Every structure is written in C-alpha cells, then in structure tokens.
Short mmCIF file of C-alpha atoms in Angstrom, two decimals:
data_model
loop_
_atom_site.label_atom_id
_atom_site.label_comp_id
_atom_site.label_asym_id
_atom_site.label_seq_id
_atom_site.Cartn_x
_atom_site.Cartn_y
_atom_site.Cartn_z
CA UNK A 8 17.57 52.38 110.51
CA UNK A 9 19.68 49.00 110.66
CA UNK A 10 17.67 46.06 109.86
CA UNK A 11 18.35 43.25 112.17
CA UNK A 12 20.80 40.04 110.88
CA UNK A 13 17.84 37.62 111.57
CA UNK A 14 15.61 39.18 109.41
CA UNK A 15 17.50 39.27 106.52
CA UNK A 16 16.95 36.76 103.58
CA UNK A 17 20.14 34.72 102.57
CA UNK A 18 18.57 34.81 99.31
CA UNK A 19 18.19 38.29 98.95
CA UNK A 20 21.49 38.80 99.80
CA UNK A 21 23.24 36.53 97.65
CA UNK A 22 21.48 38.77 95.01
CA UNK A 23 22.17 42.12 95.96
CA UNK A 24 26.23 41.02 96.48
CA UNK A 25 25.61 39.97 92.53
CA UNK A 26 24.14 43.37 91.48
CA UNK A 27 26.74 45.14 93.11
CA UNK A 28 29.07 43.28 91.07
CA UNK A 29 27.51 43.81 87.84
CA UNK A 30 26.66 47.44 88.85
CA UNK A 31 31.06 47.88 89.46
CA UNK A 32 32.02 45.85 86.03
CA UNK A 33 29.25 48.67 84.29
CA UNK A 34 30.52 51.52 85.94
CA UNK A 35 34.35 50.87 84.80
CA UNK A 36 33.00 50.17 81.46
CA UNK A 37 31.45 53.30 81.18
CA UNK A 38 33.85 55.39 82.77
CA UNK A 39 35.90 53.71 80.06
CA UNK A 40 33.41 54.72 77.03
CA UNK A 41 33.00 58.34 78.79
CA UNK A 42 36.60 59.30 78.98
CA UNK A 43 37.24 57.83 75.31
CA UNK A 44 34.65 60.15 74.21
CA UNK A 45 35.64 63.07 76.26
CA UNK A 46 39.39 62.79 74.68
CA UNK A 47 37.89 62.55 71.00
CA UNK A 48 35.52 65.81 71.84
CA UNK A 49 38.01 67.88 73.48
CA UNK A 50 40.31 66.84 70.07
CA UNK A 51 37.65 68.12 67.52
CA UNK A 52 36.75 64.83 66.30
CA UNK A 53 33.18 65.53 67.33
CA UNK A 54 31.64 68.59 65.39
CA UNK A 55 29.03 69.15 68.35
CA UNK A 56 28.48 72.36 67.17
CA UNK A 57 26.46 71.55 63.85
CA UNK A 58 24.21 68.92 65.73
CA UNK A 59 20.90 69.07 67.02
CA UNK A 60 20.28 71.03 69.52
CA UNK A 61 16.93 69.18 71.24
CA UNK A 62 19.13 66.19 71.79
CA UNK A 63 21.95 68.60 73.40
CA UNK A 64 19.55 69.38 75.81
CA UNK A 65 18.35 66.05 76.49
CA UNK A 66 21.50 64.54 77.31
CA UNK A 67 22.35 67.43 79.84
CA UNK A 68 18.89 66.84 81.44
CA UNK A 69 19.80 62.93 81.92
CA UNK A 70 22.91 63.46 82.74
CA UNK A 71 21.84 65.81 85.61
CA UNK A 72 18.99 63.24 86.93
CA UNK A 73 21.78 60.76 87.04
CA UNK A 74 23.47 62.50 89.08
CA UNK A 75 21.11 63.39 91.54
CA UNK A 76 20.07 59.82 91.70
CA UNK A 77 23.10 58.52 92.22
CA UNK A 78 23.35 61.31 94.84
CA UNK A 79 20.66 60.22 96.32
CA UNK A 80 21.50 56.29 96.50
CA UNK A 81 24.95 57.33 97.93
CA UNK A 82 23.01 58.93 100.93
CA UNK A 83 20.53 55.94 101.44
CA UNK A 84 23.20 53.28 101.24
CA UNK A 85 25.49 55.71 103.80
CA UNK A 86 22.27 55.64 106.46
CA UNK A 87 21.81 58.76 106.11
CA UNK A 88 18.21 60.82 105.61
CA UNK A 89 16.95 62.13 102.24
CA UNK A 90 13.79 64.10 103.61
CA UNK A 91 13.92 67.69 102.83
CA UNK A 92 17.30 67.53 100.38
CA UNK A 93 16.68 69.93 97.58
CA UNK A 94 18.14 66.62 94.69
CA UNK A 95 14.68 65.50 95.23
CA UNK A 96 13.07 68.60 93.81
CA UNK A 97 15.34 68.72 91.14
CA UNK A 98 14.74 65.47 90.20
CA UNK A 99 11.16 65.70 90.26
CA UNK A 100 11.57 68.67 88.22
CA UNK A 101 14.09 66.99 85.63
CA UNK A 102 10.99 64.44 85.26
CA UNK A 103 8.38 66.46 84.59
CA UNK A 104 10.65 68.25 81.89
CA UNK A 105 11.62 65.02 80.06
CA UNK A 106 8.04 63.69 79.98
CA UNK A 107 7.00 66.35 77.93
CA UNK A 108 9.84 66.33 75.85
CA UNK A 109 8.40 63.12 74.96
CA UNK A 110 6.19 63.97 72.51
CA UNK A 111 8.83 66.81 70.33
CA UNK A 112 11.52 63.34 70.59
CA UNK A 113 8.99 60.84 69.14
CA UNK A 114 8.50 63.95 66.04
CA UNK A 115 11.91 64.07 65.45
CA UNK A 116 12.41 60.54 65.68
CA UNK A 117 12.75 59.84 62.19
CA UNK A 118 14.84 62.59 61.39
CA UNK A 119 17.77 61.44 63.79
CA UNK A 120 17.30 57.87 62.44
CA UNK A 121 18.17 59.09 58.88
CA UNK A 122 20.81 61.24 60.05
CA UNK A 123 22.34 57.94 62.03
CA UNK A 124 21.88 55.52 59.10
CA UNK A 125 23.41 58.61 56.69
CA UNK A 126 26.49 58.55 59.17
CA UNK A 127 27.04 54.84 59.70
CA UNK A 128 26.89 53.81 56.10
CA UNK A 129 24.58 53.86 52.51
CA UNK A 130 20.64 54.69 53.02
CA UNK A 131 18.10 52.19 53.10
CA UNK A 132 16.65 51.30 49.60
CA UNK A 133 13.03 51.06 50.54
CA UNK A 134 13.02 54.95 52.13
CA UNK A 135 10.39 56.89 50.77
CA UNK A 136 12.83 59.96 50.63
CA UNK A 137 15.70 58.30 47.99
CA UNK A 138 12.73 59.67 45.69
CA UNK A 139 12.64 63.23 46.16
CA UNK A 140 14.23 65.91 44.08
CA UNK A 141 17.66 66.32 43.81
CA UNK A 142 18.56 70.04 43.89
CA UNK A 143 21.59 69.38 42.89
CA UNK A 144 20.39 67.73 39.56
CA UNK A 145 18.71 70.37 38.22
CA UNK A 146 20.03 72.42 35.37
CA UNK A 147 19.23 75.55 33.83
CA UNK A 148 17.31 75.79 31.15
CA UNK A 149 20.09 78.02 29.13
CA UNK A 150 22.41 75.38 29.92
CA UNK A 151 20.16 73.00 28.41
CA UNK A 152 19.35 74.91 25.33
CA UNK A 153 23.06 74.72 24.62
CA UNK A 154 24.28 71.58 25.33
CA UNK A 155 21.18 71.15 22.61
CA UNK A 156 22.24 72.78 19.73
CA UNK A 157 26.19 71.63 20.09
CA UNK A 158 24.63 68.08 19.70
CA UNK A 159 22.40 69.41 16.76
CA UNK A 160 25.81 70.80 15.67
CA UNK A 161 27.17 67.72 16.23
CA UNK A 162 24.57 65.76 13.91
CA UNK A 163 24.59 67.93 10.86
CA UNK A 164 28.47 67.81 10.82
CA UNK A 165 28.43 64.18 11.22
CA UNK A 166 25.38 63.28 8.97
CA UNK A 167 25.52 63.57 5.38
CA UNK A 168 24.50 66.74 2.90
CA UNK A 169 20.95 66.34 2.42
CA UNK A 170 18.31 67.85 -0.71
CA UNK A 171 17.26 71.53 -0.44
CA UNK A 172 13.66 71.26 0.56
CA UNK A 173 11.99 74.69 -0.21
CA UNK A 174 9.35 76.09 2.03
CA UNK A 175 5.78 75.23 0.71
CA UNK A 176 4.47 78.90 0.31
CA UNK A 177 0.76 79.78 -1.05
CA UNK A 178 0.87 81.77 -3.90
CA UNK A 179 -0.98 85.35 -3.47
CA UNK A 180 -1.97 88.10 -6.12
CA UNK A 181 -0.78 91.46 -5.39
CA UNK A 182 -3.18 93.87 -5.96
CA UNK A 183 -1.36 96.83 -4.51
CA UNK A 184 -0.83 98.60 -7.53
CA UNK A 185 -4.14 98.19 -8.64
CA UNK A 186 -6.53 101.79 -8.90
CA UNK A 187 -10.21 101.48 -7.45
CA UNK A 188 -11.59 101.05 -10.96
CA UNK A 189 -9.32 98.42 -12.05
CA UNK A 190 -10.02 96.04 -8.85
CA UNK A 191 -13.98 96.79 -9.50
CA UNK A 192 -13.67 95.17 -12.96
CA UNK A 193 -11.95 92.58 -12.36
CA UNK A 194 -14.30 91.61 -9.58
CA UNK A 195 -17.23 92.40 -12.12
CA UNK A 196 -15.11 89.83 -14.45
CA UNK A 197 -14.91 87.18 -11.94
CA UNK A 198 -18.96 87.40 -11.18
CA UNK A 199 -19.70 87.19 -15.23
CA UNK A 200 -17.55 84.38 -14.82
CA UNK A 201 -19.72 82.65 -11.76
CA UNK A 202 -22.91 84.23 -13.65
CA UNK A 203 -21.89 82.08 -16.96
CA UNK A 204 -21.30 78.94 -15.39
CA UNK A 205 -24.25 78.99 -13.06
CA UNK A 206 -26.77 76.28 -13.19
CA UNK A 207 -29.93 78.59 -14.90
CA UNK A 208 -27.10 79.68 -17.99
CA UNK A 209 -26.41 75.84 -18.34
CA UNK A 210 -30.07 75.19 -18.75
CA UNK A 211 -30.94 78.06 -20.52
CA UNK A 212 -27.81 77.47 -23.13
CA UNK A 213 -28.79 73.25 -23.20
CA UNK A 214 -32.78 74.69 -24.04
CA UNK A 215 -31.51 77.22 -27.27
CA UNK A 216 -28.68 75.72 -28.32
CA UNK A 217 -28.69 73.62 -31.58
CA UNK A 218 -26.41 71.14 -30.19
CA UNK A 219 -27.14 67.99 -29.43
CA UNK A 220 -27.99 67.66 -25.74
CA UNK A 221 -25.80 66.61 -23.58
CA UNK A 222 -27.03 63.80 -20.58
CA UNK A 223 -24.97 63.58 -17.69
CA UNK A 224 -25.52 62.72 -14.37
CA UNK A 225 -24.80 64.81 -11.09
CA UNK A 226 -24.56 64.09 -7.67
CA UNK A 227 -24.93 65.87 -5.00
CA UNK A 228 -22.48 64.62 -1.66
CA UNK A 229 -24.86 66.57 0.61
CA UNK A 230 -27.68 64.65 -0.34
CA UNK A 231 -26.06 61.00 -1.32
CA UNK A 232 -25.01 61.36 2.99
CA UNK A 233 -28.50 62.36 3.82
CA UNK A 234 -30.02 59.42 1.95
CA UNK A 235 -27.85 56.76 3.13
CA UNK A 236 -27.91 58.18 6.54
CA UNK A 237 -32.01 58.01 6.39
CA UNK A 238 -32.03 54.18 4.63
CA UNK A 239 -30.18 53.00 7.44
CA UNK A 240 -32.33 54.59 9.73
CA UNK A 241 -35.83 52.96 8.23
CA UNK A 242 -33.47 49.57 8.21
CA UNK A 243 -32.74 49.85 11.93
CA UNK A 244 -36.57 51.14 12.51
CA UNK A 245 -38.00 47.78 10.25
CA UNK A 246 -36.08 45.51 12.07
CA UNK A 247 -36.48 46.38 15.94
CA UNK A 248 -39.93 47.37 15.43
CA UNK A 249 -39.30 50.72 16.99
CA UNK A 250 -39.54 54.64 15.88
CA UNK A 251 -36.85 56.51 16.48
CA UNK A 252 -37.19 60.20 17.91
CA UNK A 253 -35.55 63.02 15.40
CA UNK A 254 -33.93 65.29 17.50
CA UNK A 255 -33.64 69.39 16.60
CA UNK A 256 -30.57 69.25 15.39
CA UNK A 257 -31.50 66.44 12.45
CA UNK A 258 -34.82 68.81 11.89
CA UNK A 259 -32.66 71.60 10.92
CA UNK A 260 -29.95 69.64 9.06
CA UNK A 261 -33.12 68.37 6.82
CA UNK A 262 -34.41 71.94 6.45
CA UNK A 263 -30.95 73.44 5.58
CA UNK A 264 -30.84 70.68 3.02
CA UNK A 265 -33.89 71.31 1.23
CA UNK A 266 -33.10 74.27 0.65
CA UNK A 267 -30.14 73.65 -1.46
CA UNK A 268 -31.67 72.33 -4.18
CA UNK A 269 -31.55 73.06 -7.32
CA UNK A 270 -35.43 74.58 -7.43
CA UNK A 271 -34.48 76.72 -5.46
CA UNK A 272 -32.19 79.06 -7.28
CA UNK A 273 -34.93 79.52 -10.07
CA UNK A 274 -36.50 82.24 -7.89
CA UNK A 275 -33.02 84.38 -6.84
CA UNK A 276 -31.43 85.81 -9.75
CA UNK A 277 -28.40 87.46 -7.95
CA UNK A 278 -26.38 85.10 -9.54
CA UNK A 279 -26.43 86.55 -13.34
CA UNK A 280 -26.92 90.28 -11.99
CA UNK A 281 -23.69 90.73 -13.12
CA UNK A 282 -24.53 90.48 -16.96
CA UNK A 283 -26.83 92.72 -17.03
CA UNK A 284 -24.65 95.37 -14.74
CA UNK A 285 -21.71 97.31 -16.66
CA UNK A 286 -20.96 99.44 -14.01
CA UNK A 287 -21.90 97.32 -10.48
CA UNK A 288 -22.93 93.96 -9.88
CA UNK A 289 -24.75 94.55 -6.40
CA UNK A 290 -27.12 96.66 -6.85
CA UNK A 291 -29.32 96.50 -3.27
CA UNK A 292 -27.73 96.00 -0.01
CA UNK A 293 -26.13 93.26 0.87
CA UNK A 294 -27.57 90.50 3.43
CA UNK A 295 -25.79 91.39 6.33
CA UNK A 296 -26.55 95.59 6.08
CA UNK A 297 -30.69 94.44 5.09
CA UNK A 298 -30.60 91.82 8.17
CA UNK A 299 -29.09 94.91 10.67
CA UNK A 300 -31.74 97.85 8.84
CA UNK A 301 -34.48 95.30 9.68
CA UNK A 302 -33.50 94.78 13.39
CA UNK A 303 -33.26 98.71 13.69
CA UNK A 304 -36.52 99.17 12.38
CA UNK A 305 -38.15 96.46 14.73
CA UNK A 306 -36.35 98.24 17.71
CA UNK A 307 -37.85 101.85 17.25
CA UNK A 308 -41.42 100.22 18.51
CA UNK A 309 -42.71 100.79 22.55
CA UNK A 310 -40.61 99.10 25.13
CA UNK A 311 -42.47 96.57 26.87
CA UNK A 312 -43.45 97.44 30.59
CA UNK A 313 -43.61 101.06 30.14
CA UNK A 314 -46.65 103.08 30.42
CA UNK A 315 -47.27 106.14 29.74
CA UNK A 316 -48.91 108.43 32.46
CA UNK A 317 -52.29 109.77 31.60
#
C-alpha cells in the first residue's frame, strides 16, 4: 500500500532520511568490526573452544533473530506482504527462547564479569573472592616438617654451644629383687615408724618422760582457712544486717572438718597397731573390703515389690 505524497509529514521525513543515514554509517562500521573478528577467529587468536558455552548459544540465537528481522524489514520496505512467512514464527520462537534464558544469564552474570575484568587487566581490590583459598599455596605438611628442622639445623649450627641440662627424673626404689618377707618388713618398719611419731606416742612420751616439757604451738591450715573464712562471714552478716544461707556443700566441708581433730584419733588405735604386731600390722579387713561385705549383707534381704503367692 503506497501512502499518498499529501499525506506525508515533511517532518517525518526529514527524520527517517537521517536514520537511514545513521543506520548506513552503523552498518559499515560493523561490517568493519565483524570481518576483523572473523579474520582473528579463523587465525586462532580466539580460543572459542574453552569458553562458555551458554553465551555460545546466545549469540547464535541473536544473531539468527537479526536476521530474520532484517529479513523481514527488507520485505516491508520492498512493498511486499509478510502475512503467513514462516521468519515470523521463528522469530517469535527465538523470543520466547531468549526470555527464559533470562533468568540462567542474570545467574551467571557475575561469573562472566570476573572472567572479563580477569582478561582486560588486574582484579578489583574490593572483590569478596581475592580472599579465598589459594590452592596453589598450600603445602604439605612433610614439606613443612622439613623445611622445619633444616632451619632448626640451621640455628644450632649458627648459635653457640650451650650447658648440658640433664632431664629432671624422680628417683624410684627398686624393689624387684626383694622376697615377699623382706617387702612385708619393711612395710611393718615404715608403720612403726608412722606409729612412733603419731600424735597419742607424742603425748604419751611428753606425760612419762622426765624431761622437761616441751610448749610449742601448732597450727592447723585446714582450720586457720575455716576460721578466717567464717570471721569474714559474721563481718559481712554484722554489717548488712542480713543472714546468710549455708549451702550443702559448706555443711559438709564443716562436718569433714570436725572430724579431723585431734580428739578424734583418741578412739582409733590403728595407728600404733603396728607395735604391738611382729608378724602383721592389719589385722581386720581393710575399709574398702568391710564397706563392700556390708553392702552384700544388706543386699541378701526381700526385693521390694515382690510378693510371694499364698
């Protein structure tokens, strides 16, 4: 269809004789760009092959709607009619493909950036990925362990001769040699020993002796902490005006304490057994084998919630 000369806008005109212009100085600049490229390809300067593959397919699918439009344009501008010409359906088709490409190209959108700022020159300094590991700086840990000890080798050749500094070993007795009978005495030795020097000998010895008596003072570190910790405790009570719970754990620690005292060893004489004993200084059981007889004997009663059937 011919549009008539009268109804055609002069200013419209003027325009569209501009845009062809510009639309024939960018086509020779491209054909330009396209060939230059198509020279360095077909020369192996491009290594297409390692690239990526989505954007390989992209480029083919705008290059082919490109062509169909342009197709297309060529028949409208000749006069000619476009209804039923299968470039329409392929460009409708080429569409529909790209918009959903849309989404997988906005994904790997920052990959291709990095790989186009890696090719054009140094990476940016405030990337996130400078930061991640290096494989490439990782060594083994033999490696390490060696390049260690020639520096220790290093150091001791370099540094000066220095005092031999013997190991600090604890002295044990060997008793390996020893018979049965001879490790019994000398254990029965030791007790005499711990018997003699017990606090009921020292009184007993002070009461008979015909020495002059002795007075010295002893103190007991268990009971000095106790004290002080109780005198600041009534201090802290006197001035707030306040009682302060004891908790089980100080109940106990009060109990165990009492118990040490001094009174206290009058009644167990296990202590000077051993001068009295030629042969064995432990005559009974000891604590642990009376403490597991006693729990034996407590479990041989009736076991709770069973009844006997009459």
């Amino acid at each position: 269809m011919v549009v008539p000369a009268h109804d055609v806008n002069e200013g419209d005109l003027l325009k569209t004789i501009q845009l062809f212009k510009e639309v024939q100085e960018k086509i020779q600049d491209a054909n330009t760009h396209i060939q230059t490229l198509c020279q360095r390809a077909e020369t192996g300067e491009f290594a297409t092959s390692k690239g990526i593959s989505f954007l390989e397919v992209k480029y083919q699918l705008l290059l082919s709607y490109l062509m169909n439009l342009s197709y297309i344009m060529v028949k409208k501008t000749g006069g000619k009619s476009i209804q039923g010409d299968a470039s329409i359906e392929r460009l409708v088709e080429i569409r529909t493909v790209l918009e959903k490409m849309r989404p997988i190209d906005q994904k790997l959108k920052y990959q291709i950036d990095k790989v186009m700022k890696a090719a054009a020159g140094a990476p940016d300094s405030s990337d996130p990925l400078r930061f991640r590991a290096n494989p490439g700086n990782l060594v083994s840990k033999l490696d390490t362990e060696m390049s260690e000890d020639e520096e220790e080798d290093e150091e001791v050749k370099g540094s000066k001769p220095k005092l031999y500094i013997p190991p600090k070993l604890a002295a044990v007795h060997y008793d390996g040699d020893e018979t049965v009978a001879e490790r019994e005495q000398r254990k029965l030795q030791h007790a005499r020993q711990r018997a003699l020097n017990s606090t009921m000998m020292r009184e007993i010895r002070a009461e008979y002796t015909d020495a002059p008596e002795e007075i010295k003072e002893s103190t007991n570190i268990h009971r000095f902490k106790e004290d002080k910790r109780t005198k600041e405790k009534e201090r802290y009570e006197e001035e707030n005006f306040i009682r302060m719970s004891v908790s089980k754990k100080e109940k106990n620690a009060a109990k165990r304490l009492g118990t040490m005292s001094s009174l206290n060893s009058l009644v167990h004489f296990d202590d000077i057994s051993a001068l009295n004993n030629d042969d064995g200084f432990s005559q009974g059981p000891s604590a642990k084998k009376r403490k597991v007889a006693k729990g034996i004997k407590k479990g041989r009663g009736k076991k709770k919630g069973f009844h006997k059937k009459r």
